[in-house]
Short mmCIF file of C-alpha atoms and ligand atoms in Angstrom, two decimals:
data_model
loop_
_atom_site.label_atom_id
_atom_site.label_comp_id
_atom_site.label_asym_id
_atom_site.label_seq_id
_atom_site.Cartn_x
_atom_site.Cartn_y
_atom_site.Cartn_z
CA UNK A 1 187.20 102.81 277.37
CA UNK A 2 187.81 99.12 277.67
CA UNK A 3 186.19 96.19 275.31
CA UNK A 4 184.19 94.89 278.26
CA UNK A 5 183.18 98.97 279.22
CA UNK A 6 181.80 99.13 275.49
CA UNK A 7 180.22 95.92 275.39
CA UNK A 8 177.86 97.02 278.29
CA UNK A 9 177.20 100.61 277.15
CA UNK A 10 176.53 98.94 273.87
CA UNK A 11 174.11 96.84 275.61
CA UNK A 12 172.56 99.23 277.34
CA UNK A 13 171.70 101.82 274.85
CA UNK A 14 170.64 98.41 272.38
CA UNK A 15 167.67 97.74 274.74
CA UNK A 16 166.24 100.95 273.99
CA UNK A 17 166.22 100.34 270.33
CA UNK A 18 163.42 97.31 269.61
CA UNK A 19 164.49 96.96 265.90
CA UNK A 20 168.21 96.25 266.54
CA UNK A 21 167.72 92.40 265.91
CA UNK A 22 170.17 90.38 267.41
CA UNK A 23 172.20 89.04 264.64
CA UNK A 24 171.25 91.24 262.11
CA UNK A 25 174.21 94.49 261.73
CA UNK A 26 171.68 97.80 260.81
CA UNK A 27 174.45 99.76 258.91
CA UNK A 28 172.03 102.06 256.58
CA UNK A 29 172.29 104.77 259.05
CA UNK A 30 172.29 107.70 256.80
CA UNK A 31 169.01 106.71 255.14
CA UNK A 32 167.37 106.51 258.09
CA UNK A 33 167.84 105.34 262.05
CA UNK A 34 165.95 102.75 263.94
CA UNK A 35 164.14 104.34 266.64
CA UNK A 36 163.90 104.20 270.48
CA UNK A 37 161.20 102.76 272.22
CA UNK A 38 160.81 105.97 273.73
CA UNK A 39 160.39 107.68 270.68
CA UNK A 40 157.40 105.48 269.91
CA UNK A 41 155.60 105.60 273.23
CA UNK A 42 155.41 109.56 273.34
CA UNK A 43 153.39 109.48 270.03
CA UNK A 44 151.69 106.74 271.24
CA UNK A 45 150.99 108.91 273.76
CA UNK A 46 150.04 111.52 271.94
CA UNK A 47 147.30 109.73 270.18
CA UNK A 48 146.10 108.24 273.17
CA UNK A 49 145.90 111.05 275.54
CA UNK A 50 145.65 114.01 273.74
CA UNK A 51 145.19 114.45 269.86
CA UNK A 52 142.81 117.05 268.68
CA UNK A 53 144.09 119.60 265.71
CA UNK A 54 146.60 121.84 266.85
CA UNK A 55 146.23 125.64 267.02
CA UNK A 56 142.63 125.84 266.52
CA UNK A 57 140.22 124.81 269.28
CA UNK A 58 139.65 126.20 272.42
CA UNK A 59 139.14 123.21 274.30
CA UNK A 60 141.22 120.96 276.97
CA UNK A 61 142.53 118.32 273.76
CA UNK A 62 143.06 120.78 271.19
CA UNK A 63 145.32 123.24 274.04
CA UNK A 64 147.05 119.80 275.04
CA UNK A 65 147.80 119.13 271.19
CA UNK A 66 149.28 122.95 270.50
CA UNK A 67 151.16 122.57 273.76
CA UNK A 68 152.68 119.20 272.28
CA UNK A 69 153.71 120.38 269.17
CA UNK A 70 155.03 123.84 270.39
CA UNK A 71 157.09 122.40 273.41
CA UNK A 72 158.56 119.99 270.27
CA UNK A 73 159.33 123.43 268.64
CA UNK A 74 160.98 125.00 271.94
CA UNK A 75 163.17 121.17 271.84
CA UNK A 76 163.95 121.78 268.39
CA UNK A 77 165.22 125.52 268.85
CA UNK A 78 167.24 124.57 271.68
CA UNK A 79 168.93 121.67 270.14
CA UNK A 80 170.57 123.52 267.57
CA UNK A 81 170.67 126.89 270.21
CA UNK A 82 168.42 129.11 267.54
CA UNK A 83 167.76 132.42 268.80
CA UNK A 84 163.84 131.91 269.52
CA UNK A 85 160.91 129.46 268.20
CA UNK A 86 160.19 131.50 265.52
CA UNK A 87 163.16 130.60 263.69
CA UNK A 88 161.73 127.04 263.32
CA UNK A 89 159.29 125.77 261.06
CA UNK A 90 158.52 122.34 261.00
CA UNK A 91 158.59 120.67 256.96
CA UNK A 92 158.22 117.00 255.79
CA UNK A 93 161.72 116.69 255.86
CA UNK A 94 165.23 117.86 254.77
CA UNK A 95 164.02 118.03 251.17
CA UNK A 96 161.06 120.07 251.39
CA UNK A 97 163.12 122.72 254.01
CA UNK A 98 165.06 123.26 251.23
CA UNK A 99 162.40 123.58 248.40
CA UNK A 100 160.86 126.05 250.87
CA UNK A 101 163.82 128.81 250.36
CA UNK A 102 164.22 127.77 247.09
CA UNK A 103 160.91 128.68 246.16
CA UNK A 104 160.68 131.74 248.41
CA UNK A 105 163.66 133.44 249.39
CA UNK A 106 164.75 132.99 245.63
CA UNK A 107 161.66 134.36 244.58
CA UNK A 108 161.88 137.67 245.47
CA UNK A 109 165.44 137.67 245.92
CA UNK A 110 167.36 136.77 242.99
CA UNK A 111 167.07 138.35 239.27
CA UNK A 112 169.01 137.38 235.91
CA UNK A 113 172.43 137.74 236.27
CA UNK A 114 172.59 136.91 239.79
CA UNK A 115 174.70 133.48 241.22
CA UNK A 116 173.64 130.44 243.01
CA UNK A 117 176.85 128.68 244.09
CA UNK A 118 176.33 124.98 245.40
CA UNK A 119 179.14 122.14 245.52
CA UNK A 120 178.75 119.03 243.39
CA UNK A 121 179.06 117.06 246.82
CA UNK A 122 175.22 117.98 247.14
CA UNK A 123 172.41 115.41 247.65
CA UNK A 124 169.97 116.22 244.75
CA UNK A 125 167.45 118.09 247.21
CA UNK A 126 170.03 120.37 247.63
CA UNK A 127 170.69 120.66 244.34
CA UNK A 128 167.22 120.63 242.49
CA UNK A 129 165.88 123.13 244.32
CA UNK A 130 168.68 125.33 242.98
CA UNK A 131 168.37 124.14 239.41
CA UNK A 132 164.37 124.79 239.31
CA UNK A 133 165.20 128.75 241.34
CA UNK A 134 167.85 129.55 238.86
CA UNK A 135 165.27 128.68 235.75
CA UNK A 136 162.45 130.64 237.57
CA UNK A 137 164.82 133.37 238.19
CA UNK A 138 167.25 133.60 235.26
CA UNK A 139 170.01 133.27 238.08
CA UNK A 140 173.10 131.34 236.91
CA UNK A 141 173.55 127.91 238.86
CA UNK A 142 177.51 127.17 239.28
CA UNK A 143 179.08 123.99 240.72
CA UNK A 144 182.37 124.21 243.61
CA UNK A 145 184.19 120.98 242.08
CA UNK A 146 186.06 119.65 245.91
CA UNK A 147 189.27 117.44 245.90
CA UNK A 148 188.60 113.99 245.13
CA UNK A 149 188.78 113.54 248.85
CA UNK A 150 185.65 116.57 249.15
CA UNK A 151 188.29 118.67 250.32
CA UNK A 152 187.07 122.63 249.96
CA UNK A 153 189.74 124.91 250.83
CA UNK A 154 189.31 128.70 251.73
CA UNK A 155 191.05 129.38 249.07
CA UNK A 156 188.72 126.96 246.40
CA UNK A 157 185.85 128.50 248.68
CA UNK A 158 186.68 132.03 247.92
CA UNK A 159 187.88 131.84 244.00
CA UNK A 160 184.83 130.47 243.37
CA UNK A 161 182.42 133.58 245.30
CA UNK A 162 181.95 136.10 242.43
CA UNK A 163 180.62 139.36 243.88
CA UNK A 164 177.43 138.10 241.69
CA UNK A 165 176.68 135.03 244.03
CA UNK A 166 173.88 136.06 246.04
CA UNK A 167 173.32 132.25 247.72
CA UNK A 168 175.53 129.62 248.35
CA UNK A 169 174.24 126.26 249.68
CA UNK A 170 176.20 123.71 251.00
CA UNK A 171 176.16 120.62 253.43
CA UNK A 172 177.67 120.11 256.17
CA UNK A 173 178.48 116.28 255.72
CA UNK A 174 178.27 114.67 252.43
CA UNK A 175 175.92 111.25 252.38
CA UNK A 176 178.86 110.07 249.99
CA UNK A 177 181.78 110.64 251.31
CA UNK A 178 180.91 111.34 254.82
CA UNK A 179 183.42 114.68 254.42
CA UNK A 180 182.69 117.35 257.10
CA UNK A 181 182.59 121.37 255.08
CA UNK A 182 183.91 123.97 257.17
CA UNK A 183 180.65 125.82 256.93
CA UNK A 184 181.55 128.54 260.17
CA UNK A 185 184.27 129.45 257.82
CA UNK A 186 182.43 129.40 254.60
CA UNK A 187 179.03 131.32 256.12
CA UNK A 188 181.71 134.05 257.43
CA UNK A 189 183.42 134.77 254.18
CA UNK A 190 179.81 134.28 252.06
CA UNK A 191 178.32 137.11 254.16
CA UNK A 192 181.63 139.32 253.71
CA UNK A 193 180.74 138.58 249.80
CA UNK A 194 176.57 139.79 250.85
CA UNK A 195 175.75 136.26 249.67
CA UNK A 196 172.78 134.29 252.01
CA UNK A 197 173.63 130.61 253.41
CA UNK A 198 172.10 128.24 252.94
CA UNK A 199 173.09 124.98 255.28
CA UNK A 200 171.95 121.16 254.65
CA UNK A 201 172.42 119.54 257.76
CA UNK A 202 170.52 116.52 257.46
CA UNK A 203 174.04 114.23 257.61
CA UNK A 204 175.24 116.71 260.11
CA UNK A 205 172.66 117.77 263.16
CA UNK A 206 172.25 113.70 264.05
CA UNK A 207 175.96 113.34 264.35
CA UNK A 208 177.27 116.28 265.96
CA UNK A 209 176.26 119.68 267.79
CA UNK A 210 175.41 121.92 265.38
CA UNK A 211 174.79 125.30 266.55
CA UNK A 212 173.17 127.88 264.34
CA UNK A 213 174.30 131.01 266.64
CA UNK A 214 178.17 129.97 266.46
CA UNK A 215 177.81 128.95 262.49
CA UNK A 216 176.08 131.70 261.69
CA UNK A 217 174.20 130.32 259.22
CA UNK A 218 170.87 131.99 257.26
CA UNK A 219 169.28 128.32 256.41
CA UNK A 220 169.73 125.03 258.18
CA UNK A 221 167.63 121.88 257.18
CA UNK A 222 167.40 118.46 258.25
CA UNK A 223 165.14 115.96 258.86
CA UNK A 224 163.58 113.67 261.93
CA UNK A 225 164.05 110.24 260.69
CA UNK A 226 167.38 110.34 260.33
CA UNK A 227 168.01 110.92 264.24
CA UNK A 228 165.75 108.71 265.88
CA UNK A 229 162.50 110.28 265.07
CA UNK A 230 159.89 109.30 262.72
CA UNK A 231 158.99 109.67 259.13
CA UNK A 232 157.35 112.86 257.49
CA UNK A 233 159.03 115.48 260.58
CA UNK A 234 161.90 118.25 259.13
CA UNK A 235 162.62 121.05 260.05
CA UNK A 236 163.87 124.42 258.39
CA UNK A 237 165.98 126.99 260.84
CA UNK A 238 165.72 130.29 259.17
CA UNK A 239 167.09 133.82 260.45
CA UNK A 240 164.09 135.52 261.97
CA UNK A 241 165.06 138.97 259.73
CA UNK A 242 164.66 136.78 257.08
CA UNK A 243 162.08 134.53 257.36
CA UNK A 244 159.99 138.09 257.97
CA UNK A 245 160.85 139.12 254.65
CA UNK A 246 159.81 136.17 252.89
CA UNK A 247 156.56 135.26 251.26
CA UNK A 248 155.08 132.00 252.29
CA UNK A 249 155.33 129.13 250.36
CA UNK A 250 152.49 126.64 250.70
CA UNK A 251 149.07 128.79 251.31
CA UNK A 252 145.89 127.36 253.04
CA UNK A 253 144.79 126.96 257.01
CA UNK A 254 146.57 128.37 259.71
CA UNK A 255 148.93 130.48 258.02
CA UNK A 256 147.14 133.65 258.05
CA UNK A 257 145.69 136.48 259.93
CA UNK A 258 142.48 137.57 257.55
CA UNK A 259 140.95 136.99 254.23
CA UNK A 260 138.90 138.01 252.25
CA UNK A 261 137.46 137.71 248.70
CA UNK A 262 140.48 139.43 247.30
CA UNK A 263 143.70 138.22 249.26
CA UNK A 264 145.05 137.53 252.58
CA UNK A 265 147.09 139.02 255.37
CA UNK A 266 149.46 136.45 256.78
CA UNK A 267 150.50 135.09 260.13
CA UNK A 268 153.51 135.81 261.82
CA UNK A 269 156.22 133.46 262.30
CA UNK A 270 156.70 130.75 262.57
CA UNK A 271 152.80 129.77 261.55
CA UNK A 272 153.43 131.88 258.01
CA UNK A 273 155.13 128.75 257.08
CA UNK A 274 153.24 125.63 258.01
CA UNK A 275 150.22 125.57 255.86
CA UNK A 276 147.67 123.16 257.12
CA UNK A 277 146.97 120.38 259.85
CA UNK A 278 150.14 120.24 261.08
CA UNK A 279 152.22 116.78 261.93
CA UNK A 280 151.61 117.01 265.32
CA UNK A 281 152.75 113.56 266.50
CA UNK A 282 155.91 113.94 263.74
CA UNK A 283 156.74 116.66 266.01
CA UNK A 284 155.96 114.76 269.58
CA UNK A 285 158.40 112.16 268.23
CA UNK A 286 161.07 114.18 267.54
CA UNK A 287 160.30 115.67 271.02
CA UNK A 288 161.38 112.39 271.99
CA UNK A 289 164.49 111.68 269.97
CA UNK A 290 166.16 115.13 270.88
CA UNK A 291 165.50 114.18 274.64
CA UNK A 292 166.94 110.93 273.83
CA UNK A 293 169.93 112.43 272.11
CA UNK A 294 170.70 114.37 275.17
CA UNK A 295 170.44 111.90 277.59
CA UNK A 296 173.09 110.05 276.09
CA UNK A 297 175.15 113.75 274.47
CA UNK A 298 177.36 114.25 271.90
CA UNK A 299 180.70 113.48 273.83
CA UNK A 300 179.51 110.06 273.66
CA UNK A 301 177.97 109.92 270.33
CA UNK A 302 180.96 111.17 268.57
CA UNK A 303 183.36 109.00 270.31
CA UNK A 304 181.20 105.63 269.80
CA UNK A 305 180.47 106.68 265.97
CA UNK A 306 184.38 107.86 265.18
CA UNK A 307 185.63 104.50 266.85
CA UNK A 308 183.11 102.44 264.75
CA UNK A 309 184.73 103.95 261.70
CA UNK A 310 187.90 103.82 262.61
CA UNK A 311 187.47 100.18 263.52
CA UNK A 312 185.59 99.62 260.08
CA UNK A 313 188.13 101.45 258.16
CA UNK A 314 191.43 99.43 259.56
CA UNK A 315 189.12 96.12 259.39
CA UNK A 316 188.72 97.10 255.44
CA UNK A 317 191.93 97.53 254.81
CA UNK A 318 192.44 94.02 255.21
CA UNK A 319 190.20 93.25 251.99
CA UNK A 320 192.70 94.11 249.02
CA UNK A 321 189.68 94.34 246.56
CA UNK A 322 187.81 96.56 249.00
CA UNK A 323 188.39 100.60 248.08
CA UNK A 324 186.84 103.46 250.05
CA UNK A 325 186.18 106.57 248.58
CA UNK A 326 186.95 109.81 249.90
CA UNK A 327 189.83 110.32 252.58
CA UNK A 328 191.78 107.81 253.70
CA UNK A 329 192.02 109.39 257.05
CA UNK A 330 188.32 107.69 259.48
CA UNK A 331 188.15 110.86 260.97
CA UNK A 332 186.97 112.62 257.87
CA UNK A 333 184.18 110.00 257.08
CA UNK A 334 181.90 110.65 260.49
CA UNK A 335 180.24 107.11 260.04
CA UNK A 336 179.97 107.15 256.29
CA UNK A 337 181.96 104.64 254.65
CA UNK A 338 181.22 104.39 250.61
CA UNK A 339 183.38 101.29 249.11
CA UNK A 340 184.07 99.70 245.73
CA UNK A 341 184.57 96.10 245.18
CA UNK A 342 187.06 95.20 242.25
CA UNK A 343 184.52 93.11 239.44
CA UNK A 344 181.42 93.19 241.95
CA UNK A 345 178.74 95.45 241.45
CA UNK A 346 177.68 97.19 244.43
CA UNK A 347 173.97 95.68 244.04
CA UNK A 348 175.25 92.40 243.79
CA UNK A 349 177.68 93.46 247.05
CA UNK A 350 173.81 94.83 248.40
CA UNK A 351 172.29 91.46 247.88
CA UNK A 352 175.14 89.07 249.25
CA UNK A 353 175.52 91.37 252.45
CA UNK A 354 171.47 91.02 253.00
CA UNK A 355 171.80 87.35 252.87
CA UNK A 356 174.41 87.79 255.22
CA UNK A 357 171.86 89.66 257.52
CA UNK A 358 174.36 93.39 256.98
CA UNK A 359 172.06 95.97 255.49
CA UNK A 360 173.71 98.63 253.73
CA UNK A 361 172.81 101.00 250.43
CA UNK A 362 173.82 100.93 246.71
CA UNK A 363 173.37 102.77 244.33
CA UNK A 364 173.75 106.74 243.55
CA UNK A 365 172.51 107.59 246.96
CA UNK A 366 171.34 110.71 245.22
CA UNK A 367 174.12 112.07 244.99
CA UNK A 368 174.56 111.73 240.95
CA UNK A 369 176.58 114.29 240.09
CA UNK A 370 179.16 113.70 242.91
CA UNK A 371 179.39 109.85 241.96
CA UNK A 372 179.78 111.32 238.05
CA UNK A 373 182.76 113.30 238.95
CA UNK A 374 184.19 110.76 241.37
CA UNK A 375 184.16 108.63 238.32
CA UNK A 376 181.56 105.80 239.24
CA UNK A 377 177.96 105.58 238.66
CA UNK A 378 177.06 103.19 241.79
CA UNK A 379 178.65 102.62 244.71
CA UNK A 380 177.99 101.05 248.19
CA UNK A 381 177.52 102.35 251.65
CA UNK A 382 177.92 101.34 255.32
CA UNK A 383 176.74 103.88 257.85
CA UNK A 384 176.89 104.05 261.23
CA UNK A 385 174.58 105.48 264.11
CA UNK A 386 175.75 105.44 267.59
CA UNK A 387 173.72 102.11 269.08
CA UNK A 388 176.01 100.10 265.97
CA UNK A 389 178.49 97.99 267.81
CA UNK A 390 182.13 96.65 266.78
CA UNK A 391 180.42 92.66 266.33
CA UNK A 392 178.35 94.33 263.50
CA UNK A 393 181.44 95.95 262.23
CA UNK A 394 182.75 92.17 261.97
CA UNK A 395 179.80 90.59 260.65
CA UNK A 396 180.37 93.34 257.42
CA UNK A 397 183.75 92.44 257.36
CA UNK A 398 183.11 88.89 257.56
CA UNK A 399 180.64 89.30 254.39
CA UNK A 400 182.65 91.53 252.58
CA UNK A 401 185.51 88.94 252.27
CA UNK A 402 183.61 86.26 251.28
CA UNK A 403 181.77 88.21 248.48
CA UNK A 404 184.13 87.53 245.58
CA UNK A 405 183.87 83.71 246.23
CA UNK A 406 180.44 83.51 246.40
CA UNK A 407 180.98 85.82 242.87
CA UNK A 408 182.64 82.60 241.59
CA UNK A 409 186.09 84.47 241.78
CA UNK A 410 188.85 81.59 242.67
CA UNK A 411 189.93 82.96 245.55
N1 C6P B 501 169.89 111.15 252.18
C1 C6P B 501 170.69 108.89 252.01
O1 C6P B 501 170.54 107.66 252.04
P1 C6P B 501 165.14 113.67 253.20
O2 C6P B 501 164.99 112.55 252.22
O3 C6P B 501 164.39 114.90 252.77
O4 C6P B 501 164.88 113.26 254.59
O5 C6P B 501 166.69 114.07 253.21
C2 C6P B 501 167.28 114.53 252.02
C3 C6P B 501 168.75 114.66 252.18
C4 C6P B 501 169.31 115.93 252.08
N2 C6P B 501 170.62 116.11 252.23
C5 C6P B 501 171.45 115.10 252.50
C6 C6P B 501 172.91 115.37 252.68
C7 C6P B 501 170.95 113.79 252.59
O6 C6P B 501 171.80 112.79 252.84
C8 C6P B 501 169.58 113.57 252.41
C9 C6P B 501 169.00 112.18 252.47
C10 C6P B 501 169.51 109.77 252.33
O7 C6P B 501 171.78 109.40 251.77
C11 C6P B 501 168.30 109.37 251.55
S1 C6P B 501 168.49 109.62 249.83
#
């Protein structure tokens, strides 16, 4: 594709995005995304023309409201190619999709003795939920230690499955180092072991396609804001076999078939999970930002977010004091670039690149552990979603090599 090419597909798909201020570089991508307009105008919608509470009246509104969130359901399932809507429950977000297994499944699936194996690559929800199962359960909680780079081999992968691990949970792109796991691989040789996987795809589903049927995966989570849709909308994928067997997590409205004074029979899937007024609109907007995401597809996605990087990564390499964790190679990173700055803390790099209008993260970015192992307790972040363009590339580069003088290094 040529400069000029770009320059008008990265106009066109700008439009769509209101927040995408001209002169101002968005680069905090992997906290959350802007959204389209479109996005906003279906729950506008929503509101507008047809809110009632979902999945218990009778009449026109409240029919309109179930079909809305359902049809989201139906998006949902076919964006990641699940096997039927049942396999989808709609959470708060990544973090609560995984606090949802590891509060059921473990419950009445793991005893003392038994293994939880994570990697210490995890973001902390997929790591606290572990911690808190494996002191409810007496299970052990052990750490996969990766390559400095996040490289997990087979071989690291399979030393570290004892025939007691009974779970493993892993992401499939690390909000640090922007490393992609081989989880087809991993999922295969976890079920040869009997173990269940468990797969955090927030970093993952609003970069790629991610397709449960060809990972074969037990678990996926991820959330909506972090690919165009809004706040307070996640979703957990779960193997229908075993969703059945599990009890239900949160208890209340709409999650069961009959009570009475002494107990309750529940509903059947996918309802046995969502507890409550539901987030209908949450789900209308994601509606929204899947359509969105196909409309443009993946070929393109991947290409315009693995250029930016590339691009990003070269540009950095012309900053001496700038380091990037992780691999050296851009493909490796998809759109997650966390840097060092020799004698700047990443803060103050935070606060000079806002008041050069580039908005990125510092800190631990949750990620504690990983940053403890990698040998530093804050770092900084650039990431990239698909609308970013090559100009706000240069605007962070422009920043980034001006930072040590305005540090009141000579130089
Ligand atoms: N990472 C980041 O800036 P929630 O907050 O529930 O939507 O997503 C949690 C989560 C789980 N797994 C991974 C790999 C993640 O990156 C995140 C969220 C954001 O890196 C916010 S801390």
């Amino acid at each position: 594709m040529t400069k000029s090419e770009r320059m008008q597909e990265d106009e066109r798909i700008r439009k769509d995005f209101p927040l995408l201020l001209e002169g101002e570089a968005y680069l905090d991508n992997a906290a959350t995304t802007q959204k389209p307009q479109c996005v906003m105008d279906a729950m506008t919608d929503y509101y507008t023309n047809h809110n009632a509470n979902p999945l218990r009246g009778l009449y026109r509104l409240s029919v309109e409201a179930t079909d809305a969130y359902e049809n989201a359901r139906e998006a949902v399932r076919a964006f990641i190619n699940a096997g039927s809507t049942e396999e989808i429950i709609f959470t708060r977000n990544a973090s609560e999709s995984l606090n949802l297994v590891g509060y059921s499944w473990t419950a009445d699936n793991l005893k003392p003795g038994d293994e939880i194996l994570i990697t210490i690559m995890e973001h902390h929800s997929n790591m606290l939920p572990w911690q808190q199962a494996a002191k409810r359960t007496g299970a052990v909680l052990r750490y996969l230690e990766p390559e400095m780079d996040g490289t997990i081999t087979e071989e690291m992968f399979r030393a570290a499955l004892t025939p007691a691990v009974k779970l493993v949970c892993m992401t499939q792109v690390s909000n640090v180092l922007g490393c992609e796991n081989d989880i087809k691989t991993f999922a295969r040789i976890a079920h040869e072991n009997g173990s269940v996987f468990v797969c955090d795809g927030a970093q993952s589903v609003p970069h790629m396609p991610v397709d449960v049927k060809d990972l074969d995966v037990d678990f996926l989570a991820f959330s909506g804001h972090k690919m165009l849709g809004p706040m307070g909308i996640g979703v957990l994928y779960g193997k229908r076999e075993i969703l059945d067997q599990m009890s239900p997590f949160l208890f209340g409205g709409e999650m069961i078939e009959y009570v009475t004074r002494d107990g309750a029979t529940y509903a059947e899937l996918p309802h046995k999970f969502e507890a409550g007024t539901v987030n209908a609109e949450g789900a209308v907007g994601l509606h929204a930002a899947i359509d969105y995401y196909n409309s443009i597809g993946f070929d393109r996605i991947m290409e315009r977010e693995d250029h930016l990087t590339e691009y990003a990564m070269g540009r950095m390499k012309e900053i001496p004091y700038v380091h990037v964790l992780g691999s050296e190679d851009p493909k490796k990173h998809h759109g997650i670039i966390t840097f060092l700055i020799d004698g700047v803390h990443p803060h103050d790099v935070a606060a000079i690149l806002d008041s050069h209008k580039v908005d990125i993260r510092a800190g631990h970015h949750c990620a504690q552990p990983l940053l403890k192992y990698l040998g530093s307790m804050s770092t900084t972040r650039a990431s990239f979603c698909f609308y970013n363009t090559e100009e706000e590339v240069d605007m962070l580069i422009d920043a980034l090599k001006s930072i040590r003088k305005e540090m009141g290094y000579a130089e």
